[in-house]
PDB file of C-alpha atoms in Angstrom:
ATOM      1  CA  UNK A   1     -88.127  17.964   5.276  1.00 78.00           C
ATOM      2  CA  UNK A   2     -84.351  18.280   6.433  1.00 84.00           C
ATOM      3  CA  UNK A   3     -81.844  21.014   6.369  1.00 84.00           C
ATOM      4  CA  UNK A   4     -79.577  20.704   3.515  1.00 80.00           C
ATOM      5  CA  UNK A   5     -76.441  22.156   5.817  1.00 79.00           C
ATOM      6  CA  UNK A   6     -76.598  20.058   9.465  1.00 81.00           C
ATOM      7  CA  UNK A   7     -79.537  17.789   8.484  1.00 83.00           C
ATOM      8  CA  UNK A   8     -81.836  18.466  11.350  1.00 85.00           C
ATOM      9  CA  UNK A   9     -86.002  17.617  10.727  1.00 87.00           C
ATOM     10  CA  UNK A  10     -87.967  20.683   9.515  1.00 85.00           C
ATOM     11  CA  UNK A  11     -91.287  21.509   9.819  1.00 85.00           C
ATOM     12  CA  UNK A  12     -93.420  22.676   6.939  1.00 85.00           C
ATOM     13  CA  UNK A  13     -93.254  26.356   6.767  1.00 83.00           C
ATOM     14  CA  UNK A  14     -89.841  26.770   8.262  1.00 84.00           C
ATOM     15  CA  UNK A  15     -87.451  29.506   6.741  1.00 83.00           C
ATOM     16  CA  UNK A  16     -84.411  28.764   8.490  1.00 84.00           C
ATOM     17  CA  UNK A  17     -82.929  25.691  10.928  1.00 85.00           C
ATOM     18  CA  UNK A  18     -83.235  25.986  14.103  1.00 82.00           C
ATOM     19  CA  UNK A  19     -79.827  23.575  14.485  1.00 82.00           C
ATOM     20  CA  UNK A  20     -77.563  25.826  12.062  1.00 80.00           C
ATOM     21  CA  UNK A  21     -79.242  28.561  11.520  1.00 80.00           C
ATOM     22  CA  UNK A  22     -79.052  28.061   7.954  1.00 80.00           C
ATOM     23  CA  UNK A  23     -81.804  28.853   5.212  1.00 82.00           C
ATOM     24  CA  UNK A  24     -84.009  26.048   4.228  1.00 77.00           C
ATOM     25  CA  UNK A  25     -82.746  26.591   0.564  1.00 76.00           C
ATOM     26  CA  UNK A  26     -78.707  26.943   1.464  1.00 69.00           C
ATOM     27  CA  UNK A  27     -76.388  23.856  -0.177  1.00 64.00           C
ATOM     28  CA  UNK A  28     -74.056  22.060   1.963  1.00 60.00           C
ATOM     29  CA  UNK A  29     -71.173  23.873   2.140  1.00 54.00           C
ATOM     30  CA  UNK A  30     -67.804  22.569   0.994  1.00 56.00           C
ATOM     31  CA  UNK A  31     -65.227  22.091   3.477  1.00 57.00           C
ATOM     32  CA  UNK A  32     -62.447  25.710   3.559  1.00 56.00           C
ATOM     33  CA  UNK A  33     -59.775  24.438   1.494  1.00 59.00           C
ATOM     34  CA  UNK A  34     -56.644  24.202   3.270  1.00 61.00           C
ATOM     35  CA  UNK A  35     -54.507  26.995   4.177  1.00 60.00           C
ATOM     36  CA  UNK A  36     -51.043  27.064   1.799  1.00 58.00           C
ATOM     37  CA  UNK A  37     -48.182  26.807   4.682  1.00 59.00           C
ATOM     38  CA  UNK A  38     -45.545  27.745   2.441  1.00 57.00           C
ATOM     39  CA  UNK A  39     -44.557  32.069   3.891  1.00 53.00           C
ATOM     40  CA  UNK A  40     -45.672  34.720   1.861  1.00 53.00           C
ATOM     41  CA  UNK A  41     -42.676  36.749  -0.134  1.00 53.00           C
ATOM     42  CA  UNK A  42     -42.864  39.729   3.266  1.00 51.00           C
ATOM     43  CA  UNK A  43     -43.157  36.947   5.608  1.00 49.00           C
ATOM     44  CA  UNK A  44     -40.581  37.507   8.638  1.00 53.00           C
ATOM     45  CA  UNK A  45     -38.247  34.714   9.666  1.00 54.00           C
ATOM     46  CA  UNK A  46     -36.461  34.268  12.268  1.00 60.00           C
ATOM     47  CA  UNK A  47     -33.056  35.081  12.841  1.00 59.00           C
ATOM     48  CA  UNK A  48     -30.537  32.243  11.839  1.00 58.00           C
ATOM     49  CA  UNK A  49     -28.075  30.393  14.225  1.00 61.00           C
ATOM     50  CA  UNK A  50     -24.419  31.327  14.245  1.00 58.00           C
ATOM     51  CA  UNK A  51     -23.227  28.410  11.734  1.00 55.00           C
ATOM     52  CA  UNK A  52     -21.447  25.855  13.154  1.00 52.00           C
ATOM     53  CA  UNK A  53     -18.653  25.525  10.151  1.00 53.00           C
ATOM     54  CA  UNK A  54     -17.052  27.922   8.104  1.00 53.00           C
ATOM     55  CA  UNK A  55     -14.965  27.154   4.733  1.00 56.00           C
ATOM     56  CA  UNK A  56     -12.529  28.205   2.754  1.00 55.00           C
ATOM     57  CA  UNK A  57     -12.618  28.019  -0.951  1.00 54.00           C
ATOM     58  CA  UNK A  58      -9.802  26.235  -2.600  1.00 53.00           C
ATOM     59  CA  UNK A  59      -7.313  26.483  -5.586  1.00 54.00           C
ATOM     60  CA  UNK A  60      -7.827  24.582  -8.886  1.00 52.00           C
ATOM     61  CA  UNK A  61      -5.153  22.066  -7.457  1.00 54.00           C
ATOM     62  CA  UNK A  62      -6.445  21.889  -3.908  1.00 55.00           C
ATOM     63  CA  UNK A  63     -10.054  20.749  -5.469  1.00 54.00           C
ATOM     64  CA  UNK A  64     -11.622  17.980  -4.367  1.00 53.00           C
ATOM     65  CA  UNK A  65     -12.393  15.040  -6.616  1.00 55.00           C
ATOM     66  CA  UNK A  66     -15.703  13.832  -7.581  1.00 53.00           C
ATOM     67  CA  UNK A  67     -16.255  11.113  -4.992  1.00 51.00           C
ATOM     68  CA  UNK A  68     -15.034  13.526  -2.123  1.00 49.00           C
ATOM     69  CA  UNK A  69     -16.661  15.663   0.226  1.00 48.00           C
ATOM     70  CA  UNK A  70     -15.843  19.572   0.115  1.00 45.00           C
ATOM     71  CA  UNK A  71     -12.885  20.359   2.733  1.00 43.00           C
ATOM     72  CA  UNK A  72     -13.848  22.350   5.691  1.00 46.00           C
ATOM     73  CA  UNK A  73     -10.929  24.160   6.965  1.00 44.00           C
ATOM     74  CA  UNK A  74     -11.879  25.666  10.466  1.00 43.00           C
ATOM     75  CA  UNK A  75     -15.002  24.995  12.998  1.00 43.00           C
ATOM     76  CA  UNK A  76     -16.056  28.835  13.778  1.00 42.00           C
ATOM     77  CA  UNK A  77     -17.183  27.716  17.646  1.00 45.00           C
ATOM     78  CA  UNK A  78     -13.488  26.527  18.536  1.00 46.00           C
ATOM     79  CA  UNK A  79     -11.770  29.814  17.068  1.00 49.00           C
ATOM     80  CA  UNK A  80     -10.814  32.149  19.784  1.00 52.00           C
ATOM     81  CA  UNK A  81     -13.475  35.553  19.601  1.00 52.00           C
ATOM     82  CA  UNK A  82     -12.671  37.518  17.118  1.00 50.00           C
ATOM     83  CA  UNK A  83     -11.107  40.722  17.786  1.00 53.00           C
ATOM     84  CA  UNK A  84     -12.824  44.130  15.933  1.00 53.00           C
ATOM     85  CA  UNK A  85     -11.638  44.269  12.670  1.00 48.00           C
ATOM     86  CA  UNK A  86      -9.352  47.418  10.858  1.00 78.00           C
ATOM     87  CA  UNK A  87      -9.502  45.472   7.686  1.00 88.00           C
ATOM     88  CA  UNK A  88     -11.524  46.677   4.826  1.00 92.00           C
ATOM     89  CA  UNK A  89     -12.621  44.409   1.308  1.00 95.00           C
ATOM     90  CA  UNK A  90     -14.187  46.221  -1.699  1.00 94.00           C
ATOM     91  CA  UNK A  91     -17.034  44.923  -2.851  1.00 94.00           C
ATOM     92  CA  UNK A  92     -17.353  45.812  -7.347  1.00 93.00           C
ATOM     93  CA  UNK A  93     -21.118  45.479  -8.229  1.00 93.00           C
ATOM     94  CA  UNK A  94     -21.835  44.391 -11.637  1.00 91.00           C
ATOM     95  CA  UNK A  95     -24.889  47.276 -11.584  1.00 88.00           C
ATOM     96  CA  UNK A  96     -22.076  49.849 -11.430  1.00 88.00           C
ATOM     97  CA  UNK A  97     -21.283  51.010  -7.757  1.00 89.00           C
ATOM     98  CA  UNK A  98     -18.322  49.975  -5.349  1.00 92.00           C
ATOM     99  CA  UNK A  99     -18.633  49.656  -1.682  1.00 92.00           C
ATOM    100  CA  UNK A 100     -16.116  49.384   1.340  1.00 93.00           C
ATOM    101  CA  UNK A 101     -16.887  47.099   3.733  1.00 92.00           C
ATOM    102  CA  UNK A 102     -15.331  46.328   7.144  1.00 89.00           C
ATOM    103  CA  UNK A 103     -17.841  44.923   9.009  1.00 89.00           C
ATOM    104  CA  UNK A 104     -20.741  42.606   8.898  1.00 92.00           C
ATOM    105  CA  UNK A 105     -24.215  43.785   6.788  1.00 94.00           C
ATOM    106  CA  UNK A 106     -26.586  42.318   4.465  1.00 94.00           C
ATOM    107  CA  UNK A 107     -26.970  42.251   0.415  1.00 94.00           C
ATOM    108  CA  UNK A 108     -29.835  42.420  -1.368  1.00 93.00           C
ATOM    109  CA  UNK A 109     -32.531  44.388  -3.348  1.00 92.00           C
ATOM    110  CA  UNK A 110     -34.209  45.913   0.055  1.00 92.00           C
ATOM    111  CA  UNK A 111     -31.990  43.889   2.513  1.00 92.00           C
ATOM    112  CA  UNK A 112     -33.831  44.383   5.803  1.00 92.00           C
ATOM    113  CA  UNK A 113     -32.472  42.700   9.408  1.00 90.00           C
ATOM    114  CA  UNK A 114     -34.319  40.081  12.002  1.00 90.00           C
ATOM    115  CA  UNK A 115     -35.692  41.846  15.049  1.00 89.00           C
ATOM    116  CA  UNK A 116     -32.522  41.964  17.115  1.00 88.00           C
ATOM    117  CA  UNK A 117     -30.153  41.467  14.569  1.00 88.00           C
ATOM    118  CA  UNK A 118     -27.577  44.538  14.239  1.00 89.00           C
ATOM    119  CA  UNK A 119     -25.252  45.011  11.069  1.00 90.00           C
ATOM    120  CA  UNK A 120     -22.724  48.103   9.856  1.00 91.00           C
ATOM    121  CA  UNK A 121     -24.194  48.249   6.100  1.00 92.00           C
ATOM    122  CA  UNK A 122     -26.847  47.510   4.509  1.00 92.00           C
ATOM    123  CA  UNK A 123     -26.217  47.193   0.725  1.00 92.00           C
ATOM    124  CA  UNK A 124     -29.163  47.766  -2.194  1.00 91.00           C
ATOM    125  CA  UNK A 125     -28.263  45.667  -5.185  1.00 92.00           C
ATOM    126  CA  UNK A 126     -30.419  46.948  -8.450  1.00 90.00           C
ATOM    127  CA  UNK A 127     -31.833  43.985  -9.624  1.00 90.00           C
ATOM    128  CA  UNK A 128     -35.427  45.237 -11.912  1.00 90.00           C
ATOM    129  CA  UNK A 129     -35.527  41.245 -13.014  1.00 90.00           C
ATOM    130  CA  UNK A 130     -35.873  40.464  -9.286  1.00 91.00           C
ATOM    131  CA  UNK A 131     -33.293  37.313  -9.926  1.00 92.00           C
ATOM    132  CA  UNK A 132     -31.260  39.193  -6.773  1.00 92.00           C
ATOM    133  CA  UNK A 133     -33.635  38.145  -3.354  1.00 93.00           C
ATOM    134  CA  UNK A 134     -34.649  40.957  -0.952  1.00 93.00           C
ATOM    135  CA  UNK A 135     -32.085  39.830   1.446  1.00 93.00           C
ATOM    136  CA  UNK A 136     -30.010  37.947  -0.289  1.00 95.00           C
ATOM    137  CA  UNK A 137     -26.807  37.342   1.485  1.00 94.00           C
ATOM    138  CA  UNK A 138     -24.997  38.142   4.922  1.00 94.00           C
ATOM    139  CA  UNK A 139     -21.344  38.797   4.898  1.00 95.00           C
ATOM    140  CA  UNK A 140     -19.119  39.644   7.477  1.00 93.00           C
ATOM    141  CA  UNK A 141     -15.262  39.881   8.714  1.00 93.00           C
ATOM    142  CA  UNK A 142     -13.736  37.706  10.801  1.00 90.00           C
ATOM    143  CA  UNK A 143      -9.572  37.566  11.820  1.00 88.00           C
ATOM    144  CA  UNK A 144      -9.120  39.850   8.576  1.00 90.00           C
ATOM    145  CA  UNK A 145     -10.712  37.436   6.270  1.00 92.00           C
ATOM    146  CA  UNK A 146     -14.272  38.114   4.381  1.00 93.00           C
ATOM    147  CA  UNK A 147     -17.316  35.521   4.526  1.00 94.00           C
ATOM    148  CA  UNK A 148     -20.388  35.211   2.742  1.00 94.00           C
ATOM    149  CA  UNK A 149     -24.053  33.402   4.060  1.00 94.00           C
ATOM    150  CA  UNK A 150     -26.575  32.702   1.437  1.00 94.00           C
ATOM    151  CA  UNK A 151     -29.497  33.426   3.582  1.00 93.00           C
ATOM    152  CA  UNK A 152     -32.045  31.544   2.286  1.00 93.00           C
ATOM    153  CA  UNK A 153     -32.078  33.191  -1.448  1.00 92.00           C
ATOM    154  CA  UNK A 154     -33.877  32.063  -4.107  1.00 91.00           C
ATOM    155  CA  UNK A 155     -31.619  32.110  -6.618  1.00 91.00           C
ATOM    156  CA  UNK A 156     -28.630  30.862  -4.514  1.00 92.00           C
ATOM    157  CA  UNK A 157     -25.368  32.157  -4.381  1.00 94.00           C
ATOM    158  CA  UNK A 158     -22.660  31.087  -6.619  1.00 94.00           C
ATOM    159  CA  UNK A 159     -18.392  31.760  -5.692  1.00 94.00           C
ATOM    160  CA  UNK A 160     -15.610  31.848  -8.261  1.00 93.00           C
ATOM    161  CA  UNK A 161     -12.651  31.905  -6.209  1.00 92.00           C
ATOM    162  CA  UNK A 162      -9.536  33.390  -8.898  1.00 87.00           C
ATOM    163  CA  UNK A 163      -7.966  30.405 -10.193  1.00 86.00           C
ATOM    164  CA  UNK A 164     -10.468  27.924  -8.272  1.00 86.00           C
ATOM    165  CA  UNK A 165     -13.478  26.185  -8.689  1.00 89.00           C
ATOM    166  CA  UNK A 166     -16.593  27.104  -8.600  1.00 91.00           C
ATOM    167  CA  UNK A 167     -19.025  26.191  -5.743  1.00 91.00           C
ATOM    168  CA  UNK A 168     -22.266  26.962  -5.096  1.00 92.00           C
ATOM    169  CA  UNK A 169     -22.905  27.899  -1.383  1.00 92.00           C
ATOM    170  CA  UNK A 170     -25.360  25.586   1.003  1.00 91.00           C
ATOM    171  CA  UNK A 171     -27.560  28.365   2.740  1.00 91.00           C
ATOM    172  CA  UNK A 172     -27.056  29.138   6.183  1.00 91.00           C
ATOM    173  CA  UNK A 173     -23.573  28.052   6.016  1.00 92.00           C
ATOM    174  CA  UNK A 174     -20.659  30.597   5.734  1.00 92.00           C
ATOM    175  CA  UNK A 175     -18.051  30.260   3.610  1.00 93.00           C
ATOM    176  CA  UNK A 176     -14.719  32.403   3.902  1.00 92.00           C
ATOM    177  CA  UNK A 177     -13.587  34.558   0.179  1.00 93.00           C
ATOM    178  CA  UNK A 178     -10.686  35.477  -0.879  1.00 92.00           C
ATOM    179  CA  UNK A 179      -9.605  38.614  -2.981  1.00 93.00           C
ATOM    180  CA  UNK A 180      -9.935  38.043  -6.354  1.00 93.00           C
ATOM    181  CA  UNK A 181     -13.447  36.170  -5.923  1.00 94.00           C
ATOM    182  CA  UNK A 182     -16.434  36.491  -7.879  1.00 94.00           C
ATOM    183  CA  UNK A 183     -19.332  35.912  -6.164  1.00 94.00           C
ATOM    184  CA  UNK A 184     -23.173  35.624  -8.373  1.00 94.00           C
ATOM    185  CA  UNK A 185     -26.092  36.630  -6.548  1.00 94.00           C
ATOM    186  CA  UNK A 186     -29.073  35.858  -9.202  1.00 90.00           C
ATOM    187  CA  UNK A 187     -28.367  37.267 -12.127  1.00 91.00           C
ATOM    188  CA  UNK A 188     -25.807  39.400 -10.892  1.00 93.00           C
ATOM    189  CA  UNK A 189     -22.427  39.555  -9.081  1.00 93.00           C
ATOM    190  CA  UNK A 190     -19.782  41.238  -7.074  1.00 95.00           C
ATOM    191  CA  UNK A 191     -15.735  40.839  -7.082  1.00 94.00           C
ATOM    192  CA  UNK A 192     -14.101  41.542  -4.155  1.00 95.00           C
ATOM    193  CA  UNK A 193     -10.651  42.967  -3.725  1.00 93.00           C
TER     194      UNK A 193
END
């Protein structure tokens, strides 16, 4: 007789192998299925680089056509360091409140920061459909002028620059607003003035 698990000989009689340690009526075991690698909703990541490009959104006129690529207008590493803003934007939530910013912070339904990552505001966006992500986007101020980060959301983040067109922001990438702008996290939005 042989063990069903390692298949080792058995004597008559035995209970268990002396190989495995299994019992002499235990089934081969199925190999553990493999781990998912995708991170759990809490899971922690880490914090993102500085991006290396910044844009600004353009007018209706400035557009660009199908078969072009979006204009960049500014690489963020060759501007001088920015000095600390006085400048303040108000951000209009579609859920009701209004919120003066005029500094850098997060947006989101529990917006939390990476481990040595500092902000000025942290701002809770009521979102019971969940279409808003916990931290959903990173904004900040920079020579007087706003910019937005999707971080990662996922439902994206959409900006309607008054009198533009509308472009959907790459993640990770920041992407300088303008007063007047509408800017759709999920299923809802903020205009900023």
């Amino acid at each position: 007789m042989n063990c069903r698990v390692c298949g080792s000989e058995l004597s008559d009689g035995t209970l268990f192998c002396g190989n495995c340690g299994s019992s002499v009526t235990a089934a081969r075991v199925r190999p553990p299925a493999v781990a998912d690698a995708r991170p759990s909703d809490t899971s922690i990541v880490e914090r993102l680089p500085k991006p290396a490009v910044a844009g600004r959104f353009l007018g209706a006129a400035d557009a660009p056509q199908e078969d072009e690529a979006p204009v960049l207008v500014e690489d963020i590493e060759s501007a001088p360091p920015a000095e600390p803003s006085t400048v303040t934007y108000t951000l209009s939530f579609s859920t009701g409140p209004s919120v003066e910013v005029s500094g850098g912070g997060l947006i989101g339904r529990r917006p939390i920061t990476q481990p040595g990552e500092q902000v000025d505001q942290l701002i809770t966006v009521d979102d019971p459909a969940r279409s808003v992500s916990k931290t959903h986007l990173e904004f900040g101020i920079e020579a007087g002028e706003l910019w937005i980060c999707d971080r990662y959301s996922g439902n994206g983040t959409v900006a309607h620059p008054l009198g533009g067109v509308a472009r959907l922001c790459e993640a990770g990438r920041r992407y300088r607003v303008t007063r007047g702008t509408r800017v759709e996290i999920g299923d809802q939005w903020f205009d900023v003035s």
